Short mmCIF file of C-alpha atoms in Angstrom, two decimals:
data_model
loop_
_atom_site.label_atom_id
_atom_site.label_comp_id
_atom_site.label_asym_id
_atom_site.label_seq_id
_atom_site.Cartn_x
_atom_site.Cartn_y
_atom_site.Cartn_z
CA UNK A 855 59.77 162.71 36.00
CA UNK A 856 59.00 160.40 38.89
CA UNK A 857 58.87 157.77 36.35
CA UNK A 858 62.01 158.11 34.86
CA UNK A 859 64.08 158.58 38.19
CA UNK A 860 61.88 155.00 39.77
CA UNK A 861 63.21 153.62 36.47
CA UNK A 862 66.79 154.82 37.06
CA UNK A 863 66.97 153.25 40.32
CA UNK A 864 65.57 149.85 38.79
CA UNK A 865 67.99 149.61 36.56
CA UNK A 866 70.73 150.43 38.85
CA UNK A 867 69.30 147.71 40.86
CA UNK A 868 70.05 145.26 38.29
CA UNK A 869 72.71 145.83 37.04
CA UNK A 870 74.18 145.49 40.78
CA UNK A 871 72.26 142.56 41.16
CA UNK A 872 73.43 141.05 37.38
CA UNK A 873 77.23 141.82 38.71
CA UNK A 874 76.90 140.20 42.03
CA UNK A 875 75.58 137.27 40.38
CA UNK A 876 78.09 137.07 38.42
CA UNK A 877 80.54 137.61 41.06
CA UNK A 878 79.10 134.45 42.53
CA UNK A 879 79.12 132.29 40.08
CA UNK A 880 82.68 130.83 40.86
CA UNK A 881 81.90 130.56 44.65
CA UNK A 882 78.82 128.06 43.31
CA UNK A 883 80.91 126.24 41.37
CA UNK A 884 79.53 127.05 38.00
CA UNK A 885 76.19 125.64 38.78
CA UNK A 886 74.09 125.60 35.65
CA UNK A 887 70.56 126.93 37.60
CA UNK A 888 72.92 129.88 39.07
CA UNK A 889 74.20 131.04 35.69
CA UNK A 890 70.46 130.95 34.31
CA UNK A 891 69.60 132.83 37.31
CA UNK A 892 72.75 135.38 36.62
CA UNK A 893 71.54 135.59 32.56
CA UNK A 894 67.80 136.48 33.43
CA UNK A 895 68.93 139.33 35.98
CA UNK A 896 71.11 140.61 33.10
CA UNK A 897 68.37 140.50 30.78
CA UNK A 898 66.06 142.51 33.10
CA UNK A 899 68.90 144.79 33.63
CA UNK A 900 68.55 145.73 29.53
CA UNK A 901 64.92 145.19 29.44
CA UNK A 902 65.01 148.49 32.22
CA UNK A 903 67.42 149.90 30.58
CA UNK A 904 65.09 149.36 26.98
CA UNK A 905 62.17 150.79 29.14
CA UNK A 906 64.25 154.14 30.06
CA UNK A 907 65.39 154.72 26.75
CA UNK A 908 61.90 154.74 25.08
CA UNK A 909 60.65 157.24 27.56
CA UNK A 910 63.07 159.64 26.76
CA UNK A 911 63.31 161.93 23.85
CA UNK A 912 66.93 159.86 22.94
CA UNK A 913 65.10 158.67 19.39
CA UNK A 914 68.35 157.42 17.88
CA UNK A 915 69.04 155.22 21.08
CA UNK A 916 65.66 154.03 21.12
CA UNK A 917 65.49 149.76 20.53
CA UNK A 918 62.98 148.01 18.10
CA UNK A 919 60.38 145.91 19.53
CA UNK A 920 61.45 142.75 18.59
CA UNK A 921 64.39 143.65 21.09
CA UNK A 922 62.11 143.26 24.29
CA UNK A 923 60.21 140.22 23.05
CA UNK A 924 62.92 138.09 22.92
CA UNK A 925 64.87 139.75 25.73
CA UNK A 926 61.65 138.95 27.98
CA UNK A 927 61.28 135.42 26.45
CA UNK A 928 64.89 134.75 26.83
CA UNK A 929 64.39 136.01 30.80
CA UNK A 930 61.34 134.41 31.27
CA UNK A 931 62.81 130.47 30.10
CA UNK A 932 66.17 131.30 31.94
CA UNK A 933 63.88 131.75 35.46
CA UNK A 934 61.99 128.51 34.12
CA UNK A 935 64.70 126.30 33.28
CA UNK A 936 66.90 127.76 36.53
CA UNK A 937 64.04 127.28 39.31
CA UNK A 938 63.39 123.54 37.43
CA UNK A 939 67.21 122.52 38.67
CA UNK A 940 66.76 124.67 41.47
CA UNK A 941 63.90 121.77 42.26
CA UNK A 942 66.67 119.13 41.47
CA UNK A 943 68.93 120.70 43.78
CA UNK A 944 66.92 120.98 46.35
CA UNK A 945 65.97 117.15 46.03
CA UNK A 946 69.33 116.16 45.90
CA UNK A 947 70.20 118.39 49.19
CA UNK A 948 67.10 115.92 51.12
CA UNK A 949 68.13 112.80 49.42
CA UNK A 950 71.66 113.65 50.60
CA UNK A 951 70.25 114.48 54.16
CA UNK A 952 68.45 111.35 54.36
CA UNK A 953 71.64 109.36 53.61
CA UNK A 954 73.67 111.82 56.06
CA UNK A 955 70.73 110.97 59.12
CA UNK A 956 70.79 107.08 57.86
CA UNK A 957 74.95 107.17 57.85
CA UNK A 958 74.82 108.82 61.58
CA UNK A 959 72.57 106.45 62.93
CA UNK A 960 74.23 103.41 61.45
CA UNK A 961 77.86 105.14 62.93
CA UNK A 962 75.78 105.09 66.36
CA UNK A 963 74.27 101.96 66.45
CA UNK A 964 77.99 100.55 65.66
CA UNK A 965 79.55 102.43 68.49
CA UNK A 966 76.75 101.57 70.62
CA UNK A 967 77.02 97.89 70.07
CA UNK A 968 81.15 98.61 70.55
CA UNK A 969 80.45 99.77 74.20
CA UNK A 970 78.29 97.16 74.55
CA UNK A 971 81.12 94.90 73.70
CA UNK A 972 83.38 96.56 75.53
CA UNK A 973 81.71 96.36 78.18
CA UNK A 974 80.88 92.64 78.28
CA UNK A 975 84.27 91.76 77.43
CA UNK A 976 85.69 93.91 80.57
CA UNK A 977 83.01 92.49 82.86
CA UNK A 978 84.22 88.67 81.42
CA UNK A 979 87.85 89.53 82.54
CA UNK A 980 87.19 90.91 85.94
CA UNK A 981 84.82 87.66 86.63
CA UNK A 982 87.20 85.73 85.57
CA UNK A 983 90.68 86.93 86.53
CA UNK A 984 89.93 88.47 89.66
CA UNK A 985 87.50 86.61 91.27
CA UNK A 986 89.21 83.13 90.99
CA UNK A 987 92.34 85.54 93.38
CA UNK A 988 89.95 86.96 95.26
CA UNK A 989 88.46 83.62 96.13
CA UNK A 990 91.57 81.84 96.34
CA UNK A 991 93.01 84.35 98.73
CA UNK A 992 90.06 84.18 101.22
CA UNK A 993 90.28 80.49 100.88
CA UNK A 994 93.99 80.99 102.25
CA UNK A 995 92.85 83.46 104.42
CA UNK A 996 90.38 80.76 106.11
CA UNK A 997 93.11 78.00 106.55
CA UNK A 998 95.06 80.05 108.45
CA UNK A 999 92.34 81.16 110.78
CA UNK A 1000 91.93 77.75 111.89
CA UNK A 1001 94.80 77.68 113.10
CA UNK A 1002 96.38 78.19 116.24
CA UNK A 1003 96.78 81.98 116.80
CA UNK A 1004 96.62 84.79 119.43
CA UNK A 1005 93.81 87.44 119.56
CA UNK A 1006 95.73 89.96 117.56
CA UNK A 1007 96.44 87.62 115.03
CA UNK A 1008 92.75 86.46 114.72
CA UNK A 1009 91.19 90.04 114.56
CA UNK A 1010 93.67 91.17 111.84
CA UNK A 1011 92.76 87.76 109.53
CA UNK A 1012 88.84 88.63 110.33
CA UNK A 1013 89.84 92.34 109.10
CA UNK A 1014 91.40 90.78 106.02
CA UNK A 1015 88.78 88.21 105.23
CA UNK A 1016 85.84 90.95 105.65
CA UNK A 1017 87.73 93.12 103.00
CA UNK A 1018 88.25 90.29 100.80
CA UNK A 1019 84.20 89.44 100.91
CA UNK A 1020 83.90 93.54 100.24
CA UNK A 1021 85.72 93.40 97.68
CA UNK A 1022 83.78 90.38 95.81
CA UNK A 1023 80.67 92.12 96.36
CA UNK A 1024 82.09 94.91 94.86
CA UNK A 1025 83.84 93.26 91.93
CA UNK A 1026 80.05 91.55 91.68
CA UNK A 1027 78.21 94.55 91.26
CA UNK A 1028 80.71 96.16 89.30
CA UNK A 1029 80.51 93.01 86.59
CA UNK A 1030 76.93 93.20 87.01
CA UNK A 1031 76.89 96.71 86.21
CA UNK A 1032 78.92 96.74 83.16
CA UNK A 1033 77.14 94.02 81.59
CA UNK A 1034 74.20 92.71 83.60
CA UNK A 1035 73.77 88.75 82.17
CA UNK A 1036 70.55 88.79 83.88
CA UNK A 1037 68.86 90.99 80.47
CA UNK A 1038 70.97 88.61 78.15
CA UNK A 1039 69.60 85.40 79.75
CA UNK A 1040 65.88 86.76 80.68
CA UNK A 1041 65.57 89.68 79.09
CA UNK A 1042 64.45 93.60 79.72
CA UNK A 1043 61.79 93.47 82.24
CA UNK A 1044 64.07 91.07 84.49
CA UNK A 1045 66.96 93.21 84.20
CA UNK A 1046 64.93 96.31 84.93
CA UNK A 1047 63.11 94.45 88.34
CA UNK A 1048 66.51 93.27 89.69
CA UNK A 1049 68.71 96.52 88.78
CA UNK A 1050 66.04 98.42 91.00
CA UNK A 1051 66.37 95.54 94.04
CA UNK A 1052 69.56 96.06 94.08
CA UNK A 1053 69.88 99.79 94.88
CA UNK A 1054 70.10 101.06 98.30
CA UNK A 1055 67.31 100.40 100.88
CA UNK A 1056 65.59 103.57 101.73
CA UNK A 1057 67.38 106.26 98.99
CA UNK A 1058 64.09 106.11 96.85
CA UNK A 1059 61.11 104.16 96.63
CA UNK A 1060 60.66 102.83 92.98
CA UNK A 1061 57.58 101.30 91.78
CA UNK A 1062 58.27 99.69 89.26
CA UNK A 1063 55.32 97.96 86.54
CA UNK A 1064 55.24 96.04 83.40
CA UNK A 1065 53.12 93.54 81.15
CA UNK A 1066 56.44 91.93 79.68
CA UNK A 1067 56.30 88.22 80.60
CA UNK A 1068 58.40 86.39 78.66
CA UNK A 1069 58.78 88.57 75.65
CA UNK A 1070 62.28 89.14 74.10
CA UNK A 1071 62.94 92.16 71.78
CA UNK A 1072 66.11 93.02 69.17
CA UNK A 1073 69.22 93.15 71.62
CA UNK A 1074 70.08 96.29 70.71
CA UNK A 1075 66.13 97.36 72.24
CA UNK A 1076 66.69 95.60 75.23
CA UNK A 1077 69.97 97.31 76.11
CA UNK A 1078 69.56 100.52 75.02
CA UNK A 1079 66.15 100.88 76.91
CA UNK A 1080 68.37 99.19 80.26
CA UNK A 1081 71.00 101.86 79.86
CA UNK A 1082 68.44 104.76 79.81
CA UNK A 1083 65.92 103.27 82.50
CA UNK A 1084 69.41 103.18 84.56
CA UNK A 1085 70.37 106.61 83.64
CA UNK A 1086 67.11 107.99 84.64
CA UNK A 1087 66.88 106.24 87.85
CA UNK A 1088 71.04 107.43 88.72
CA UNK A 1089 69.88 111.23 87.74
CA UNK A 1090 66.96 110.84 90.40
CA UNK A 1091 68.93 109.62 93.14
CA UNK A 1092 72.33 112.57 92.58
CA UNK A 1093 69.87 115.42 91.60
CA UNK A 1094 66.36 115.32 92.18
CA UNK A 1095 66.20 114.77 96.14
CA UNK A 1096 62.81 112.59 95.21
CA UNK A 1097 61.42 110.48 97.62
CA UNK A 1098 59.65 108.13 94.60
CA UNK A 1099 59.77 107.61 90.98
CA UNK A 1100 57.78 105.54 88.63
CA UNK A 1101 58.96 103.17 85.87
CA UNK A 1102 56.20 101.99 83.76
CA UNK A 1103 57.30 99.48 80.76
CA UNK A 1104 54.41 98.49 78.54
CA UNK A 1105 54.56 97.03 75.24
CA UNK A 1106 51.10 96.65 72.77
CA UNK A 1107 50.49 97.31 69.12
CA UNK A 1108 53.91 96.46 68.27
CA UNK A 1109 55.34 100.04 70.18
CA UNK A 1110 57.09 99.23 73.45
CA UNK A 1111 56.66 102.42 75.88
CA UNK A 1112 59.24 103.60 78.55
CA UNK A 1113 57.10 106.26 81.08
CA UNK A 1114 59.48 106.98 84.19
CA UNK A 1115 58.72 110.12 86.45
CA UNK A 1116 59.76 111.16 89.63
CA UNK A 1117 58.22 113.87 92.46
CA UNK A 1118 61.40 115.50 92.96
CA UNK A 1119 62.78 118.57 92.90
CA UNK A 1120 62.24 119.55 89.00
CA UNK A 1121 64.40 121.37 86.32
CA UNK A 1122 64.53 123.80 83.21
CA UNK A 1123 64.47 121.48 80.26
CA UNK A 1124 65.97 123.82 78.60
CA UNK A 1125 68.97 124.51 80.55
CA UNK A 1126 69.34 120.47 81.05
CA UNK A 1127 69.13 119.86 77.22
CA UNK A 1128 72.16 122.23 76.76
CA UNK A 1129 74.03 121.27 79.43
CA UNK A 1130 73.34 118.03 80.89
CA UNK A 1131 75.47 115.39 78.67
CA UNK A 1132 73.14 112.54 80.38
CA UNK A 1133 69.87 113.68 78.57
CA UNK A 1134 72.13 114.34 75.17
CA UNK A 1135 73.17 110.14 75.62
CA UNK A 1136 69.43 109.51 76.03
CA UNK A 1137 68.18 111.00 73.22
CA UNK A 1138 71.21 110.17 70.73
CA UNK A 1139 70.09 105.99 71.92
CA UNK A 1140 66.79 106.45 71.32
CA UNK A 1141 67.82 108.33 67.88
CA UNK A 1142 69.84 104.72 67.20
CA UNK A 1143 66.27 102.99 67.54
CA UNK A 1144 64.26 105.37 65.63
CA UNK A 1145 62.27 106.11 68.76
CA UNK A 1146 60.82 109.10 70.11
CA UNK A 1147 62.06 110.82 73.71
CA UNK A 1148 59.96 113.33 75.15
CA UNK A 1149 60.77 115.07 78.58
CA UNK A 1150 58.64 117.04 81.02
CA UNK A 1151 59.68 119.10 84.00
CA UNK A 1152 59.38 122.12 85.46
CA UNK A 1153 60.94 123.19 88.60
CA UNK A 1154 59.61 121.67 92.12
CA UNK A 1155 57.06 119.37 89.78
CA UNK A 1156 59.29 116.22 89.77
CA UNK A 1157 60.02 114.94 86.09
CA UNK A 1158 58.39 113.01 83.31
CA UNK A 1159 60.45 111.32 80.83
CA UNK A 1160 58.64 109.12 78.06
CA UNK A 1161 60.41 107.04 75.29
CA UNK A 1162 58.43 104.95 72.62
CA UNK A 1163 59.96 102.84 69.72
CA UNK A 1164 58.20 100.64 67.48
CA UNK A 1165 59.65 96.78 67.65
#
Protein backbone atom coordinates (compact mmCIF):
# COMPACT_ATOMS: atom_id res chain seq x y z
CA UNK A 1 0.00 0.00 0.00
CA UNK A 2 2.82 2.37 0.85
CA UNK A 3 4.12 1.52 -2.47
CA UNK A 4 1.40 2.31 -4.49
CA UNK A 5 0.46 5.72 -2.73
CA UNK A 6 4.81 6.77 -3.02
CA UNK A 7 4.07 5.84 -6.63
CA UNK A 8 0.95 8.02 -6.88
CA UNK A 9 2.70 10.97 -5.70
CA UNK A 10 5.64 10.31 -8.30
CA UNK A 11 3.62 10.36 -10.91
CA UNK A 12 1.74 13.34 -9.90
CA UNK A 13 5.08 14.85 -9.65
CA UNK A 14 5.65 14.45 -13.22
CA UNK A 15 3.14 15.03 -14.75
CA UNK A 16 3.28 18.65 -12.98
CA UNK A 17 6.70 18.80 -13.79
CA UNK A 18 6.04 17.49 -17.75
CA UNK A 19 3.24 20.49 -17.84
CA UNK A 20 5.39 23.17 -16.45
CA UNK A 21 7.92 22.30 -18.88
CA UNK A 22 5.88 22.58 -21.31
CA UNK A 23 4.47 25.72 -20.13
CA UNK A 24 8.00 27.02 -20.52
CA UNK A 25 8.89 26.15 -23.54
CA UNK A 26 7.66 29.44 -25.29
CA UNK A 27 9.29 31.66 -22.56
CA UNK A 28 12.80 29.75 -23.84
CA UNK A 29 12.17 30.39 -27.10
CA UNK A 30 11.74 26.91 -28.36
CA UNK A 31 15.17 25.89 -27.40
CA UNK A 32 15.87 22.44 -28.75
CA UNK A 33 17.82 21.10 -25.23
CA UNK A 34 14.53 22.49 -23.32
CA UNK A 35 12.04 20.52 -25.40
CA UNK A 36 14.32 17.28 -24.95
CA UNK A 37 14.33 18.11 -21.41
CA UNK A 38 10.25 18.65 -21.52
CA UNK A 39 9.95 15.02 -23.70
CA UNK A 40 12.08 12.96 -21.10
CA UNK A 41 9.96 14.36 -18.03
CA UNK A 42 6.90 13.26 -20.05
CA UNK A 43 8.27 10.00 -20.64
CA UNK A 44 9.02 9.41 -16.92
CA UNK A 45 5.63 10.69 -16.25
CA UNK A 46 4.23 7.30 -18.34
CA UNK A 47 7.05 5.18 -17.32
CA UNK A 48 5.37 5.93 -13.42
CA UNK A 49 2.36 5.77 -14.59
CA UNK A 50 3.46 2.05 -16.48
CA UNK A 51 4.97 1.19 -12.99
CA UNK A 52 1.47 1.87 -11.10
CA UNK A 53 -0.51 0.08 -13.44
CA UNK A 54 1.45 -3.25 -13.22
CA UNK A 55 1.17 -3.24 -9.49
CA UNK A 56 -2.34 -3.17 -9.49
CA UNK A 57 -4.79 -5.88 -10.16
CA UNK A 58 -6.03 -3.49 -13.46
CA UNK A 59 -4.82 -6.64 -15.91
CA UNK A 60 -6.53 -5.20 -18.98
CA UNK A 61 -4.71 -1.74 -18.42
CA UNK A 62 -1.57 -3.37 -17.82
CA UNK A 63 1.35 -2.29 -20.80
CA UNK A 64 3.69 -4.88 -22.57
CA UNK A 65 7.26 -4.74 -21.88
CA UNK A 66 8.49 -3.55 -24.90
CA UNK A 67 6.46 -0.33 -23.77
CA UNK A 68 9.06 0.60 -20.94
CA UNK A 69 12.15 -0.30 -22.93
CA UNK A 70 11.76 2.08 -25.39
CA UNK A 71 9.96 4.61 -23.20
CA UNK A 72 13.25 4.46 -20.90
CA UNK A 73 15.57 4.49 -23.99
CA UNK A 74 13.68 7.24 -25.55
CA UNK A 75 14.10 9.20 -21.86
CA UNK A 76 17.39 8.23 -21.35
CA UNK A 77 18.84 9.80 -25.16
CA UNK A 78 16.42 12.84 -24.69
CA UNK A 79 18.52 13.68 -21.12
CA UNK A 80 21.72 12.79 -23.31
CA UNK A 81 21.20 14.71 -26.30
CA UNK A 82 19.48 17.77 -24.03
CA UNK A 83 22.42 18.09 -21.32
CA UNK A 84 25.01 17.78 -24.66
CA UNK A 85 23.41 21.39 -25.92
CA UNK A 86 22.90 22.25 -22.51
CA UNK A 87 27.05 22.08 -22.66
CA UNK A 88 26.80 24.25 -25.90
CA UNK A 89 24.73 26.66 -24.23
CA UNK A 90 26.53 27.08 -21.52
CA UNK A 91 29.74 27.69 -23.74
CA UNK A 92 28.11 30.05 -25.74
CA UNK A 93 26.78 32.03 -22.46
CA UNK A 94 31.05 32.36 -21.46
CA UNK A 95 32.10 32.98 -24.96
CA UNK A 96 29.40 35.68 -25.00
CA UNK A 97 30.64 36.94 -21.50
CA UNK A 98 34.08 37.13 -22.60
CA UNK A 99 33.11 39.34 -25.59
CA UNK A 100 30.61 41.37 -23.18
CA UNK A 101 33.94 41.97 -20.47
CA UNK A 102 36.29 42.58 -23.76
CA UNK A 103 33.39 45.13 -25.33
CA UNK A 104 33.24 47.01 -21.71
CA UNK A 105 36.74 47.42 -21.38
CA UNK A 106 37.35 48.55 -24.91
CA UNK A 107 34.04 51.19 -24.24
CA UNK A 108 36.32 52.28 -21.12
CA UNK A 109 39.54 52.57 -22.41
CA UNK A 110 37.80 54.86 -25.26
CA UNK A 111 36.11 57.09 -22.77
CA UNK A 112 39.12 57.13 -20.76
CA UNK A 113 41.35 58.28 -23.52
CA UNK A 114 38.16 60.92 -24.35
CA UNK A 115 38.71 62.57 -20.86
CA UNK A 116 42.07 62.43 -21.41
CA UNK A 117 41.51 64.45 -24.49
CA UNK A 118 39.26 66.50 -23.09
CA UNK A 119 41.18 67.36 -20.74
CA UNK A 120 44.34 68.30 -22.66
CA UNK A 121 42.44 70.14 -25.10
CA UNK A 122 40.74 72.39 -22.17
CA UNK A 123 44.10 72.83 -20.45
CA UNK A 124 45.58 74.01 -24.27
CA UNK A 125 42.78 76.72 -24.38
CA UNK A 126 43.09 78.14 -20.95
CA UNK A 127 47.12 78.35 -21.57
CA UNK A 128 46.58 79.82 -24.41
CA UNK A 129 43.61 82.20 -24.36
CA UNK A 130 43.81 83.31 -20.97
CA UNK A 131 47.14 83.61 -20.08
CA UNK A 132 48.32 85.77 -23.08
CA UNK A 133 45.09 88.47 -21.18
CA UNK A 134 46.19 87.75 -18.09
CA UNK A 135 49.73 88.66 -18.98
CA UNK A 136 48.89 91.40 -21.15
CA UNK A 137 46.76 93.01 -18.52
CA UNK A 138 49.47 92.96 -15.78
CA UNK A 139 51.80 94.24 -18.39
CA UNK A 140 49.26 97.30 -18.58
CA UNK A 141 48.86 97.17 -15.12
CA UNK A 142 52.80 97.80 -14.68
CA UNK A 143 52.96 100.83 -17.15
CA UNK A 144 50.68 102.58 -15.33
CA UNK A 145 52.32 102.09 -12.00
CA UNK A 146 55.23 103.86 -13.20
CA UNK A 147 53.61 106.51 -13.52
CA UNK A 148 52.95 109.47 -11.68
CA UNK A 149 50.18 108.70 -9.10
CA UNK A 150 48.98 109.37 -5.51
CA UNK A 151 49.09 106.72 -2.69
CA UNK A 152 45.55 105.61 -3.25
CA UNK A 153 46.08 105.17 -6.69
CA UNK A 154 49.32 103.09 -6.20
CA UNK A 155 47.87 100.68 -3.47
CA UNK A 156 44.74 99.94 -5.60
CA UNK A 157 47.16 99.04 -8.94
CA UNK A 158 49.42 96.83 -6.33
CA UNK A 159 45.88 95.22 -5.26
CA UNK A 160 45.15 94.65 -8.94
CA UNK A 161 48.53 93.43 -10.06
CA UNK A 162 48.73 90.87 -6.93
CA UNK A 163 45.30 89.42 -8.13
CA UNK A 164 46.38 89.28 -11.59
CA UNK A 165 49.75 87.15 -10.47
CA UNK A 166 46.95 84.98 -8.27
CA UNK A 167 45.19 84.39 -10.81
CA UNK A 168 48.15 83.03 -13.20
CA UNK A 169 49.20 80.82 -10.55
CA UNK A 170 45.94 79.64 -10.40
CA UNK A 171 45.19 79.31 -14.10
CA UNK A 172 48.89 77.42 -13.86
CA UNK A 173 47.96 74.87 -11.57
CA UNK A 174 44.67 74.48 -12.89
CA UNK A 175 46.34 73.66 -16.61
CA UNK A 176 48.74 71.65 -14.81
CA UNK A 177 46.15 69.77 -13.18
CA UNK A 178 44.01 68.92 -16.03
CA UNK A 179 46.72 67.73 -18.10
CA UNK A 180 50.12 67.78 -16.39
CA UNK A 181 52.81 68.00 -19.65
CA UNK A 182 55.38 67.15 -17.21
CA UNK A 183 54.18 62.94 -17.52
CA UNK A 184 53.84 63.53 -21.39
CA UNK A 185 57.38 64.98 -21.76
CA UNK A 186 59.20 62.80 -18.84
CA UNK A 187 57.00 60.43 -18.00
CA UNK A 188 55.19 58.71 -14.71
CA UNK A 189 57.71 58.84 -12.03
CA UNK A 190 58.36 62.70 -12.86
CA UNK A 191 54.84 63.50 -12.87
CA UNK A 192 54.25 61.60 -9.66
CA UNK A 193 57.59 63.51 -7.77
CA UNK A 194 56.43 66.98 -8.90
CA UNK A 195 52.46 66.52 -8.37
CA UNK A 196 53.50 65.68 -4.63
CA UNK A 197 55.99 69.06 -4.47
CA UNK A 198 53.48 70.87 -5.36
CA UNK A 199 50.87 70.24 -2.63
CA UNK A 200 50.66 72.27 0.41
CA UNK A 201 53.64 72.55 2.84
CA UNK A 202 52.83 70.89 6.05
CA UNK A 203 49.08 69.11 5.15
CA UNK A 204 50.91 65.65 4.88
CA UNK A 205 54.24 64.37 4.68
CA UNK A 206 54.58 62.06 1.53
CA UNK A 207 57.45 59.90 0.96
CA UNK A 208 57.48 59.18 -2.03
CA UNK A 209 60.03 56.11 -3.81
CA UNK A 210 60.66 54.61 -7.11
CA UNK A 211 63.30 52.67 -9.37
CA UNK A 212 61.79 54.32 -12.66
CA UNK A 213 64.68 56.25 -14.27
CA UNK A 214 64.05 56.89 -17.54
CA UNK A 215 61.56 54.25 -18.40
CA UNK A 216 58.41 55.14 -20.47
CA UNK A 217 55.31 52.83 -20.44
CA UNK A 218 51.93 52.68 -22.92
CA UNK A 219 50.31 56.26 -22.37
CA UNK A 220 47.33 55.00 -21.39
CA UNK A 221 49.65 53.20 -18.14
CA UNK A 222 51.21 56.26 -17.41
CA UNK A 223 48.00 58.28 -17.03
CA UNK A 224 45.80 56.08 -15.62
CA UNK A 225 48.32 55.13 -12.78
CA UNK A 226 48.79 59.44 -12.40
CA UNK A 227 45.06 59.81 -12.04
CA UNK A 228 44.78 57.11 -9.29
CA UNK A 229 48.18 57.95 -7.40
CA UNK A 230 46.36 61.57 -7.39
CA UNK A 231 43.11 60.27 -6.28
CA UNK A 232 44.62 58.42 -3.47
CA UNK A 233 46.75 61.13 -2.28
CA UNK A 234 43.31 63.88 -2.56
CA UNK A 235 41.23 61.07 -0.43
CA UNK A 236 44.13 61.23 2.28
CA UNK A 237 44.29 64.80 2.63
CA UNK A 238 39.80 65.43 2.76
CA UNK A 239 39.27 62.17 4.81
CA UNK A 240 41.87 60.42 6.50
CA UNK A 241 43.31 63.26 8.92
CA UNK A 242 46.90 61.32 8.26
CA UNK A 243 49.88 62.90 9.14
CA UNK A 244 51.99 60.59 6.31
CA UNK A 245 51.39 58.36 3.47
CA UNK A 246 53.62 56.27 1.36
CA UNK A 247 53.78 55.98 -2.46
CA UNK A 248 55.97 53.25 -3.56
CA UNK A 249 56.24 52.80 -7.58
CA UNK A 250 58.36 49.83 -8.60
CA UNK A 251 58.48 48.20 -11.81
CA UNK A 252 60.50 44.49 -12.39
CA UNK A 253 59.58 41.34 -14.24
CA UNK A 254 57.63 43.20 -16.67
CA UNK A 255 54.64 44.08 -13.70
CA UNK A 256 54.80 47.72 -12.66
CA UNK A 257 53.47 47.95 -8.85
CA UNK A 258 51.54 50.95 -7.30
CA UNK A 259 51.77 50.37 -3.10
CA UNK A 260 50.39 53.73 -1.45
CA UNK A 261 49.28 53.65 2.33
CA UNK A 262 48.61 56.11 4.75
CA UNK A 263 48.47 56.09 8.96
CA UNK A 264 45.30 57.81 9.07
CA UNK A 265 42.22 57.48 10.40
CA UNK A 266 40.98 54.10 8.55
CA UNK A 267 37.60 52.92 7.00
CA UNK A 268 35.08 49.95 6.34
CA UNK A 269 36.01 48.75 2.90
CA UNK A 270 32.98 47.67 2.64
CA UNK A 271 30.92 50.61 3.23
CA UNK A 272 33.59 52.69 0.93
CA UNK A 273 33.24 50.15 -1.98
CA UNK A 274 29.42 50.83 -2.00
CA UNK A 275 29.46 54.19 -1.50
CA UNK A 276 32.52 55.97 -2.24
CA UNK A 277 32.36 56.75 -6.22
CA UNK A 278 36.33 57.54 -5.91
CA UNK A 279 37.33 53.83 -5.17
CA UNK A 280 34.52 52.65 -7.96
CA UNK A 281 36.83 55.17 -10.66
CA UNK A 282 39.91 53.36 -9.32
CA UNK A 283 39.05 50.09 -9.82
CA UNK A 284 36.96 50.57 -13.22
CA UNK A 285 40.90 52.24 -14.56
CA UNK A 286 42.69 49.61 -13.40
CA UNK A 287 39.86 47.17 -14.99
CA UNK A 288 40.82 49.31 -18.47
CA UNK A 289 44.53 47.96 -17.93
CA UNK A 290 43.79 44.51 -16.98
CA UNK A 291 45.38 45.16 -13.61
CA UNK A 292 44.63 44.07 -10.27
CA UNK A 293 43.45 46.69 -7.23
CA UNK A 294 43.49 45.44 -3.88
CA UNK A 295 42.56 47.67 -0.78
CA UNK A 296 43.24 47.29 2.93
CA UNK A 297 41.82 49.23 5.84
CA UNK A 298 40.28 48.92 8.83
CA UNK A 299 39.24 51.66 11.03
CA UNK A 300 42.04 53.83 13.01
CA UNK A 301 44.81 51.48 10.97
CA UNK A 302 45.47 54.03 8.15
CA UNK A 303 44.98 52.42 4.57
CA UNK A 304 46.75 50.21 2.11
CA UNK A 305 45.92 50.41 -1.43
CA UNK A 306 48.01 48.20 -3.99
CA UNK A 307 47.58 48.15 -7.85
CA UNK A 308 49.72 45.86 -10.20
CA UNK A 309 49.45 45.59 -14.08
CA UNK A 310 51.63 43.77 -16.28
CA UNK A 311 53.36 46.22 -19.12
Amino acid sequence: MVKEILLIISVILQIIAAIVAIGLTRRTKYNLSWMLFTVALTCMAFLRLGEYVQITDLKEWRLPSEFFIWTGIVTSLCFAVGMLLVQKIFNYIARAERQRRISERRILNTVLRTEEKERQRFSKDLHDGLGPLLSSAKMSISALSSGDTDERNREILRNANYVIDEAIRSLREISVNLSPHILNDFGLSRAISNFINRLPRGAMRINFSTNLRTERFDMDIEVILYRIVCELINNSLKHSGASVATVSLVYADGVLRLDYRDNGCGFDVAKVEQKGMGIANIQSRVSSLKGDFALKSMPGRGMNAVVEVHV
